[in-house]
Coordinates of C-alpha atoms and ligand atoms in Angstrom, one line a residue:
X1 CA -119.6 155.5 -140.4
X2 CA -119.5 159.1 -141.4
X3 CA -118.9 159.7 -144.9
X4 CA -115.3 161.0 -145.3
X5 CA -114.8 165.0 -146.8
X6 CA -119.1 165.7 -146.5
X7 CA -120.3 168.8 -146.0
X8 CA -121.3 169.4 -142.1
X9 CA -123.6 171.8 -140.7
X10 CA -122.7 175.1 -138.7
X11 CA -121.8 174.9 -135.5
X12 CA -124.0 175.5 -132.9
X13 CA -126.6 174.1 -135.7
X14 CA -128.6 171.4 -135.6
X15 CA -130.9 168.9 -137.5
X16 CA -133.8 167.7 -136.0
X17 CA -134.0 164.0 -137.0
X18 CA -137.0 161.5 -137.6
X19 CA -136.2 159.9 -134.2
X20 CA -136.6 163.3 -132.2
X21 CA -139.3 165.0 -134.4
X22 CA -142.0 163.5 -133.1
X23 CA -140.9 165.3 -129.4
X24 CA -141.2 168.3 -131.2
X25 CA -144.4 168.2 -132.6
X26 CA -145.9 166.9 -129.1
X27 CA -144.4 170.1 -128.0
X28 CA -145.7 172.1 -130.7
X29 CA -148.9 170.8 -131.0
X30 CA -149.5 170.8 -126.7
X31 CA -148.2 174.4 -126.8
X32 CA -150.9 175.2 -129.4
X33 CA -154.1 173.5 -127.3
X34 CA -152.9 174.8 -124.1
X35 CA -152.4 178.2 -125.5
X36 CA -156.4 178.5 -127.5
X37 CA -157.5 177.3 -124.2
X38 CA -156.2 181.1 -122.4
X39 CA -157.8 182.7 -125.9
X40 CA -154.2 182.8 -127.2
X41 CA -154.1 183.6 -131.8
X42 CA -150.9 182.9 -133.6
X43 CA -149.0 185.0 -135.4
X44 CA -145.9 183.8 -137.8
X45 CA -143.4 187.0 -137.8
X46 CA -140.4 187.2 -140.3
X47 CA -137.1 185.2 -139.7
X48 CA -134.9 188.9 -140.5
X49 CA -135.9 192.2 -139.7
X50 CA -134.0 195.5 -139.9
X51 CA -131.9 195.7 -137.4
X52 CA -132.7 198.8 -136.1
X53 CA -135.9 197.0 -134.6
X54 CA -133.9 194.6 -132.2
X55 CA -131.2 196.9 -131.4
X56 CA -133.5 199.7 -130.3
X57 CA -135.7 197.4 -128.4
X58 CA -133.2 194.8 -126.7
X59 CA -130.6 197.4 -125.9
X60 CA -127.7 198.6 -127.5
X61 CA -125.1 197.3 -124.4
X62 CA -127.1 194.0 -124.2
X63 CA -124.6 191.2 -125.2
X64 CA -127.7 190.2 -127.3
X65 CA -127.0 193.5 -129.5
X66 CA -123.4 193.8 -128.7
X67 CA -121.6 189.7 -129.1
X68 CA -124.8 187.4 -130.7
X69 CA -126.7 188.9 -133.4
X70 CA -126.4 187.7 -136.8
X71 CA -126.2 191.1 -138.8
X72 CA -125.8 191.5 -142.6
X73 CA -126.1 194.3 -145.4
X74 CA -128.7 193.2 -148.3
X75 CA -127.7 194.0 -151.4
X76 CA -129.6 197.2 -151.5
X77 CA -127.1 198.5 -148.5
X78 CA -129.6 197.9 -145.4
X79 CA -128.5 196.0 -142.6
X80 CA -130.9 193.2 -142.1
X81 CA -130.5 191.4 -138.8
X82 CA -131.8 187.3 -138.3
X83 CA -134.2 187.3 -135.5
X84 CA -132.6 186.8 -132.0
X85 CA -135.8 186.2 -130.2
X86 CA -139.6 187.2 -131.1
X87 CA -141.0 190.2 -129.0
X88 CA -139.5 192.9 -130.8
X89 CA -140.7 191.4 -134.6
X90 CA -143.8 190.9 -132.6
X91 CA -144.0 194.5 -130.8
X92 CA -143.5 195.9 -134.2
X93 CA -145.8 193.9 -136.1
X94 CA -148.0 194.8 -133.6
X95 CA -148.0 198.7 -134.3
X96 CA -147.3 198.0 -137.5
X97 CA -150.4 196.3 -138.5
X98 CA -152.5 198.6 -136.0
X99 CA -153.2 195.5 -133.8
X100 CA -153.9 198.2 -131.1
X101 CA -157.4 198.7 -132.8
X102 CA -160.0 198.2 -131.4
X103 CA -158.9 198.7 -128.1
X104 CA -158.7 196.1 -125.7
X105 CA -156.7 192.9 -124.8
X106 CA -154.2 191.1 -127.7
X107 CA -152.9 187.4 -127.1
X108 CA -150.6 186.1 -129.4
X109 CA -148.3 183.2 -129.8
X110 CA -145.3 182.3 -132.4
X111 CA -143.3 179.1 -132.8
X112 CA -139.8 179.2 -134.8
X113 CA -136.1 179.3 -135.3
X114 CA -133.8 182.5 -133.4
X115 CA -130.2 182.9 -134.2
X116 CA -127.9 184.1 -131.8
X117 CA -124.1 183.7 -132.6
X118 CA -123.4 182.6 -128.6
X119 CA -120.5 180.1 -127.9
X120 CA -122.2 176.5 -128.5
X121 CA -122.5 174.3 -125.8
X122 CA -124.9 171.9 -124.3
X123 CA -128.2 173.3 -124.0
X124 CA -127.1 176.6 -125.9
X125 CA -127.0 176.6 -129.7
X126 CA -126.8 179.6 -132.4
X127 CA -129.7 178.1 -134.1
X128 CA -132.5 177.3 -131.5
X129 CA -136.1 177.2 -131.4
X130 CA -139.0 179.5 -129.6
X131 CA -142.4 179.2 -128.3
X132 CA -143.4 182.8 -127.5
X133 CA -146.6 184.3 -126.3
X134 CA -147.1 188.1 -125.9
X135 CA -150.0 189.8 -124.8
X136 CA -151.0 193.6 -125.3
X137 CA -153.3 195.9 -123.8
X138 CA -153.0 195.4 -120.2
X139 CA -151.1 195.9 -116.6
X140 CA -153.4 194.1 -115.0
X141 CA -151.3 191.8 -112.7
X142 CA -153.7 189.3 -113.3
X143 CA -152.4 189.0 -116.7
X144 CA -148.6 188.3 -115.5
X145 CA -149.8 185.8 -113.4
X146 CA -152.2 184.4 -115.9
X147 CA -149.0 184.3 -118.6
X148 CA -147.0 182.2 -116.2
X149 CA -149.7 179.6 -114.7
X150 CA -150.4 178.7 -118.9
X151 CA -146.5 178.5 -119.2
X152 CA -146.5 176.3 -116.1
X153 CA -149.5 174.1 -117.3
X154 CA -148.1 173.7 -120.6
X155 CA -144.6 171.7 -118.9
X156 CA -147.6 170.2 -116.3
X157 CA -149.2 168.7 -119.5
X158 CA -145.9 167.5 -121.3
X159 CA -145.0 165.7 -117.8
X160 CA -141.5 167.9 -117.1
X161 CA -140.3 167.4 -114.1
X162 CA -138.6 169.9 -111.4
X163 CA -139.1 172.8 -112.8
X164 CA -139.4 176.6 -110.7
X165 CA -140.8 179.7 -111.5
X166 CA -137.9 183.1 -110.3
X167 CA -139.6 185.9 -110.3
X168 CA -138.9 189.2 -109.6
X169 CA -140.4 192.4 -110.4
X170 CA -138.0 195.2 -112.0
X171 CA -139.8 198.3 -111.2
X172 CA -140.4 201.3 -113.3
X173 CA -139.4 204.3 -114.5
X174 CA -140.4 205.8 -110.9
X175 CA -138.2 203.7 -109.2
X176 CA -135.9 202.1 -110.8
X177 CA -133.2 204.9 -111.3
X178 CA -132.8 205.1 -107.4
X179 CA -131.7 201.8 -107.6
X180 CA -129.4 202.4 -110.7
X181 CA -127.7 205.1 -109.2
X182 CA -127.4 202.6 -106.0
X183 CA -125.8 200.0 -107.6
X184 CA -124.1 202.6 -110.1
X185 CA -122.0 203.2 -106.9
X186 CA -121.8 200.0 -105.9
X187 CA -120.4 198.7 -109.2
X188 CA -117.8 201.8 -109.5
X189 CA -116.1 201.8 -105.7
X190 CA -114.9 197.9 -108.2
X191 CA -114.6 198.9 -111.3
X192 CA -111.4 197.4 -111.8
X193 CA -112.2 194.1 -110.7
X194 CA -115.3 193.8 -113.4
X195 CA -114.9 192.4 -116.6
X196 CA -113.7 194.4 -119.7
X197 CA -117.8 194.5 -120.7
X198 CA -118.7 195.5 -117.5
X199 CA -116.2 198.6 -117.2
X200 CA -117.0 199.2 -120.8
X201 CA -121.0 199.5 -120.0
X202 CA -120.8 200.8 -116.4
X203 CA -121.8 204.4 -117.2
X204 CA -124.6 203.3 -120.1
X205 CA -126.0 200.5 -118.5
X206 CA -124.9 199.4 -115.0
X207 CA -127.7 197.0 -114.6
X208 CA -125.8 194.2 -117.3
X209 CA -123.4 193.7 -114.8
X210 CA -126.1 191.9 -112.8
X211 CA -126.4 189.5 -115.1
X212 CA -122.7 188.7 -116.6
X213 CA -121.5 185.7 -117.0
X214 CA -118.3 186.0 -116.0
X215 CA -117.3 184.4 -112.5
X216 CA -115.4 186.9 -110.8
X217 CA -118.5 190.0 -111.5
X218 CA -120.9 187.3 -110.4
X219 CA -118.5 187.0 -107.2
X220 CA -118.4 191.2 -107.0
X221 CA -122.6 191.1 -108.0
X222 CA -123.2 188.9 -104.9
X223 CA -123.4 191.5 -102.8
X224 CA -124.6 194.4 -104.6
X225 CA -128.0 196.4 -104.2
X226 CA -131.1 194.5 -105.1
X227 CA -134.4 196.2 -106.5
X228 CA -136.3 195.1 -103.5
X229 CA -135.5 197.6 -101.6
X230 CA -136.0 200.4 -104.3
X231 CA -139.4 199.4 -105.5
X232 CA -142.1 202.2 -105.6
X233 CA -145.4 201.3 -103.5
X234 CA -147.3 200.4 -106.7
X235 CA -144.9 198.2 -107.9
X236 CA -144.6 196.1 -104.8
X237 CA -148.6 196.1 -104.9
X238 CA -148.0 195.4 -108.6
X239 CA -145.5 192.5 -107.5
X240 CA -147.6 191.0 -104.5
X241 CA -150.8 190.9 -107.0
X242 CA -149.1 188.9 -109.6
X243 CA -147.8 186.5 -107.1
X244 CA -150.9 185.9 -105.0
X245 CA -152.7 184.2 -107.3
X246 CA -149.5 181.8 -108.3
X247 CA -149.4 180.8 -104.7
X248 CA -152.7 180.4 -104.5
X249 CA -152.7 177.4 -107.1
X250 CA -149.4 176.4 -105.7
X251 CA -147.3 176.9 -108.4
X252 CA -143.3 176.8 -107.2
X253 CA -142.0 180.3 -106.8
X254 CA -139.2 181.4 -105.8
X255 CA -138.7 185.4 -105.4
X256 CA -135.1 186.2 -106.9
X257 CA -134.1 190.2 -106.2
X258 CA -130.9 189.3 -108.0
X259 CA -133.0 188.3 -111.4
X260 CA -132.3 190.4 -114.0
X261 CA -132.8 189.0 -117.7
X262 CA -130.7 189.7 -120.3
X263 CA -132.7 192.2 -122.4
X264 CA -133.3 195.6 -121.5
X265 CA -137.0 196.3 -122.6
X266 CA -138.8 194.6 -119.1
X267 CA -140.0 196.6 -116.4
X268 CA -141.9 195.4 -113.0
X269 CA -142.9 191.6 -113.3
X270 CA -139.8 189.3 -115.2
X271 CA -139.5 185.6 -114.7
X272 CA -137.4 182.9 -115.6
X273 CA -138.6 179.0 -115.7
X274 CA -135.3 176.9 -114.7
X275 CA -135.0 173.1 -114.7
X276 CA -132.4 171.1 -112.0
X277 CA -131.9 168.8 -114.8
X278 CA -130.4 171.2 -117.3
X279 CA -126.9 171.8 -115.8
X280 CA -125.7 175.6 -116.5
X281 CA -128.0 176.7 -119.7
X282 CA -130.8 176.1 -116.8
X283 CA -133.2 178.5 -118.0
X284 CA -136.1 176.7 -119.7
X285 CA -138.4 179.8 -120.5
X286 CA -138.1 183.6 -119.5
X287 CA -140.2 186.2 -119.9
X288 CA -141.9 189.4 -118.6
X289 CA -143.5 192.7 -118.7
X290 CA -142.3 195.6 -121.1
X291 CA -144.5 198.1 -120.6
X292 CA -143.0 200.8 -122.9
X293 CA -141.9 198.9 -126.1
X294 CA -145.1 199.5 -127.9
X295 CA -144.3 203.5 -127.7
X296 CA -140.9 202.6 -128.1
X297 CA -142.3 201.6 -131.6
X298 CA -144.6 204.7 -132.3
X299 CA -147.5 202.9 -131.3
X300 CA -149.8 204.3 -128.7
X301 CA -149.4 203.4 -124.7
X302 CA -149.5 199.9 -124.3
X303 CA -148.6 197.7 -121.2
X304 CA -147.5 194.3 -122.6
X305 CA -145.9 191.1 -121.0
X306 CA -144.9 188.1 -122.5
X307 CA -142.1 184.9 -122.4
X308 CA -140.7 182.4 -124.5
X309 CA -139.5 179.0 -123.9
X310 CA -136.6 177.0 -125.9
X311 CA -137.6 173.9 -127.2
X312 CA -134.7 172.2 -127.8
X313 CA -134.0 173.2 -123.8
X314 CA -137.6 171.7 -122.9
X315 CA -137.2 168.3 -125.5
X316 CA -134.0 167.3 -123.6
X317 CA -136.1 167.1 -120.5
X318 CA -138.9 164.8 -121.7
X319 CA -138.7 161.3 -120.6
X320 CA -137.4 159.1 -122.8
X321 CA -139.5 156.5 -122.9
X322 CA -142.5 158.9 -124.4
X323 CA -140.8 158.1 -128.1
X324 CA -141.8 154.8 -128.2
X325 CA -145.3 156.4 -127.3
X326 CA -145.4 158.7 -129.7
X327 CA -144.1 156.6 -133.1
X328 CA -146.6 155.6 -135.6
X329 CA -146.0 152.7 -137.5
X330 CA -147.9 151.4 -140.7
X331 CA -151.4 149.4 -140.4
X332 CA -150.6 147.4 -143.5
X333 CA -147.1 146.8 -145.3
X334 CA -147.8 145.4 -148.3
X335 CA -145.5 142.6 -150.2
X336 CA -146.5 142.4 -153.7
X337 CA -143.9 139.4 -155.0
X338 CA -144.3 140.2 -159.0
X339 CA -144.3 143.2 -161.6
X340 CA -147.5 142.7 -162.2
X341 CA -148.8 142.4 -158.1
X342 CA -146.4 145.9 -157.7
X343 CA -148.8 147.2 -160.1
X344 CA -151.8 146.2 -158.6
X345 CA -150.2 147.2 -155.2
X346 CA -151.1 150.7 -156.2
X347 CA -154.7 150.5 -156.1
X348 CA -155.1 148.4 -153.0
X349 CA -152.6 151.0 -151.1
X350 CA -154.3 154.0 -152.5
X351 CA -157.5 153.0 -151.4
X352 CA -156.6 152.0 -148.0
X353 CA -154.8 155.8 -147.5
X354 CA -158.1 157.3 -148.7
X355 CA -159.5 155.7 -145.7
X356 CA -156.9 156.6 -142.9
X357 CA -154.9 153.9 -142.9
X358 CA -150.9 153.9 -142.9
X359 CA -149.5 151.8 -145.6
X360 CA -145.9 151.2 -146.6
X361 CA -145.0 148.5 -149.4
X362 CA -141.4 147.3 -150.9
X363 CA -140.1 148.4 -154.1
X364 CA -138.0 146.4 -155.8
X365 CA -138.7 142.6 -156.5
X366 CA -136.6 140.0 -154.2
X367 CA -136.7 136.8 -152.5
X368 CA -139.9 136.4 -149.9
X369 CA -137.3 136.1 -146.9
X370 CA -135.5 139.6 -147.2
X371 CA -139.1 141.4 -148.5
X372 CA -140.7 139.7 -145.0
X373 CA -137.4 141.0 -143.2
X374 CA -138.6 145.1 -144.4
X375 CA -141.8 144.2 -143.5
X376 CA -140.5 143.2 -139.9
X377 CA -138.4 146.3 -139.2
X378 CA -141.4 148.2 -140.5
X379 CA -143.3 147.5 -137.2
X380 CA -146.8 147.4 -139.1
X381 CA -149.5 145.8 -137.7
X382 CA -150.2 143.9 -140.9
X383 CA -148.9 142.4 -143.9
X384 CA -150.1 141.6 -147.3
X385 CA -148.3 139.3 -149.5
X386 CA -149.1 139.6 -153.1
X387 CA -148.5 136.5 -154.9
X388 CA -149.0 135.8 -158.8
X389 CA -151.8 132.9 -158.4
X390 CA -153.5 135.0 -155.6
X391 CA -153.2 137.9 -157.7
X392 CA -156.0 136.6 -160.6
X393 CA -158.5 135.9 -157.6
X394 CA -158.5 139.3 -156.5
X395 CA -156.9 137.9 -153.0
X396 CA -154.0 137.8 -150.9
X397 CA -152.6 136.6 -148.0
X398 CA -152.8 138.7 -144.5
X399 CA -150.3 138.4 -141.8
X400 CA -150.9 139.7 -138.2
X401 CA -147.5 140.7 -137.2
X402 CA -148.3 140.0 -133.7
X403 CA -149.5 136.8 -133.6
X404 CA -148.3 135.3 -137.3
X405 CA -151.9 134.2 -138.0
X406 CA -152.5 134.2 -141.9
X407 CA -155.3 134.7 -144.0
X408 CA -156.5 134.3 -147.3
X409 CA -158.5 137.4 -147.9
X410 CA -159.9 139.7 -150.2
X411 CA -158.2 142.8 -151.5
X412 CA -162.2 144.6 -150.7
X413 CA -162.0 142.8 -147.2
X414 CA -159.1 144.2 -145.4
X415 CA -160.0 147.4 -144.5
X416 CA -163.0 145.8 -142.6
X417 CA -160.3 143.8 -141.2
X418 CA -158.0 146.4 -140.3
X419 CA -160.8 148.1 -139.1
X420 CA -161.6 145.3 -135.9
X421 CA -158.1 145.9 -134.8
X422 CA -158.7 147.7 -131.1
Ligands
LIG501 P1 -134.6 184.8 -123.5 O1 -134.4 184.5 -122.0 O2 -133.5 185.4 -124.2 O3 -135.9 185.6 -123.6 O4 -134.9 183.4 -124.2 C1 -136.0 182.6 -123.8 C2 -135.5 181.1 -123.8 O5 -135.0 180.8 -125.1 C3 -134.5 180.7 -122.8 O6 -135.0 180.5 -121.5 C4 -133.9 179.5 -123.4 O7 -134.7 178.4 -123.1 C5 -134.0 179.7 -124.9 N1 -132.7 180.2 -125.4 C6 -132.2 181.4 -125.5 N2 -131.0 181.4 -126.0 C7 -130.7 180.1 -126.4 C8 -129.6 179.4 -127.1 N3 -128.6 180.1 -127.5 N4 -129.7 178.1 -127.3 C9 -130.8 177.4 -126.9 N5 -131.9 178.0 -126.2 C10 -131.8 179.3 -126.0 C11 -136.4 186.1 -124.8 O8 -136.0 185.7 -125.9 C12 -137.6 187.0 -124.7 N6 -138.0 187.4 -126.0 C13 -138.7 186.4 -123.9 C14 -139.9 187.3 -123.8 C15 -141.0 187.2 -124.5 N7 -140.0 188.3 -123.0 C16 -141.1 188.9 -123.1 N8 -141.8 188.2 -124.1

């Protein structure tokens, strides 16, 4: 029953309960070996920055920038911004810091909260969660390809099924205003059949329309110019590099021309990671390269590529049944049935925690029945019941939960006891 005139939480916010945190530390925690495998460092980044840092990097006609980003003035009169996603905090910590020195290859990873004030619905929430890996220093398409097989053995290791890599390559500043200018065209000769947004940012930044959400400039879109045919020489070598080594160790990708992204700072190589089970927010994870963000920053020349995945996107595709594998339940509950055993309780439960050992007790003095009926729902393996006449003997009695065999024993004995359990 929900408790009537309560406070609720935001909408499009959500608390992450006991019965689902365990998911997310699995996640977290397999994110962070798979990642110091690949030579990966973390770094935690602010939750608000000014705002000028996302708005120059993700684009000023992105609907990031535009619709979703959670801007306020401090009380000094700057506008502060809550993080939509990590690159840019990341891009200018990065210069910031003079990561750039020495010279020479960066990997880093961040875990936390983004805001983005997007309309909630399954799968999409204006408080979500990223894991994020950038790395610095290098075109190398070995790199892009690298970034995406650890993002790819990372949902290999948590056991997520049907999920395929889109990839696409963006080209650069060579090529890539041929193709603007191309579907520049394209997107005028039907101007008035595109969106409000769309008209609006059709002269600053045709390339959005590509990836609008509305149904009929996705209908229009269908058949506009793709990049594929535009793409300089050493981008397609670029392209054909990163994706050589993915099909060599058979990872599932699919070339998308139409693949855009939704943020503005990626050149050549950008990639999304989408699930069949996810229904329209399919997008798992998306990344790719930004090649001139560092600069961007006042940094020196720095090729850079990177993705991040949502979690609460990822969680909703683990299989259920892993919960029951993941919950840890107390070794020993403990039962003491007087003041004076609750007393002594103390000791023997300290002790036990000093050695490893999960222990849980009931507070309160009540009948034996409803104290066994806690120690039940508890799940623990054992149970100590502290009665007053055991008490003087230094003893107790120990119950095996799983086979209700009971013991007289020792309060010294039962970590050697708990100890034989496999
Ligand atoms: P993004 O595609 O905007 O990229 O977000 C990455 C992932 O975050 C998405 O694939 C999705 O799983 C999750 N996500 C995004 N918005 C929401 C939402 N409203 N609710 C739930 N989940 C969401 C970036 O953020 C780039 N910074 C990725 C990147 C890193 N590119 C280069 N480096």
């Amino acid at each position: 029953m929900k408790a009537k005139g309560a406070i609720k939480s935001v909408r499009g916010v959500k608390d992450v309960l006991p019965s689902e945190s365990l998911k997310w530390r699995l996640v977290e925690e397999t994110a962070l070996e798979i990642f110091t495998l690949y030579n990966f460092k973390e770094i935690r980044i602010p939750t608000f920055e000014k705002t000028e840092v996302f708005k120059r990097s993700i684009g000023e006609t992105t609907d990031i920038v535009e619709k979703e980003m959670y801007t306020f003035t401090d009380r000094g009169g700057e506008s502060l911004t809550l993080r939509p996603e990590g690159t840019a905090s990341v891009v200018r910590a990065y210069v910031e810091n003079g990561l750039y020195n020495p010279p020479g290859v960066t990997k880093l990873f961040y875990m936390g909260p983004m805001f983005r004030a997007e309309r909630p619905q399954a799968g999409r929430f204006r408080q979500f969660h990223q894991i994020g890996a950038e790395v610095f220093g290098t075109d190398d398409p070995a790199i892009d390809a690298e970034v995406i097989i650890m993002l790819m053995d990372l949902f290999t290791e948590l056991r997520v099924p049907g999920l395929k890599v889109l990839l696409n390559s963006l080209g650069c500043p060579e090529c890539r205003p041929a193709f603007r200018n191309a579907l520049y065209e394209f997107l005028k000769e039907r101007e008035s059949d595109l969106c409000k947004n769309c008209q609006s940012r059709i002269d600053r930044n045709p390339l959005r329309a590509l990836d609008c959400k509305s149904p009929t400039c996705k209908a229009i879109t269908e058949n506009a110019p793709t990049i594929d045919k535009y793409r300089c020489d050493s981008c397609e070598t670029h392209f054909n590099n990163v994706r050589k080594p993915l099909l060599d160790l058979e990872i599932p990708v699919t070339v998308d021309p139409k693949l855009m992204r939704g943020l503005d700072y990626y050149s050549r190589t950008a990639f999304e990671v989408v699930s069949e089970g996810l229904g329209a927010q399919n997008s798992v994870a998306g990344g790719g390269r930004y090649d001139s963000l560092v600069e961007q920053f006042g940094g020196p020349k720095t090729p850079a590529i990177g993705f991040a995945l949502g979690i609460e996107r990822l969680i909703s595709l683990l299989a259920s049944e892993d919960e029951e594998e993941l919950a840890e339940y107390p070794d020993i509950f403990i039962v003491p049935m007087t003041e004076t055993a609750s007393l002594r309780s103390f000791e023997i439960a300290h002790r036990l925690r000093s050695y490893g050992y999960q222990v849980e007790r009931t507070f309160g003095i009540a009948s034996m029945k409803s104290m066994m009926k806690k120690a039940d729902r508890s799940k623990a393996k054992y149970t100590l019941i502290i009665g007053e006449d055991e008490l003087k003997k230094g003893m107790g009695t120990l119950r095996n939960m799983n086979s209700g065999e009971q013991i007289e024993t020792s309060f010294n004995d039962i970590a050697d006891i708990l100890d034989e359990e496999p």
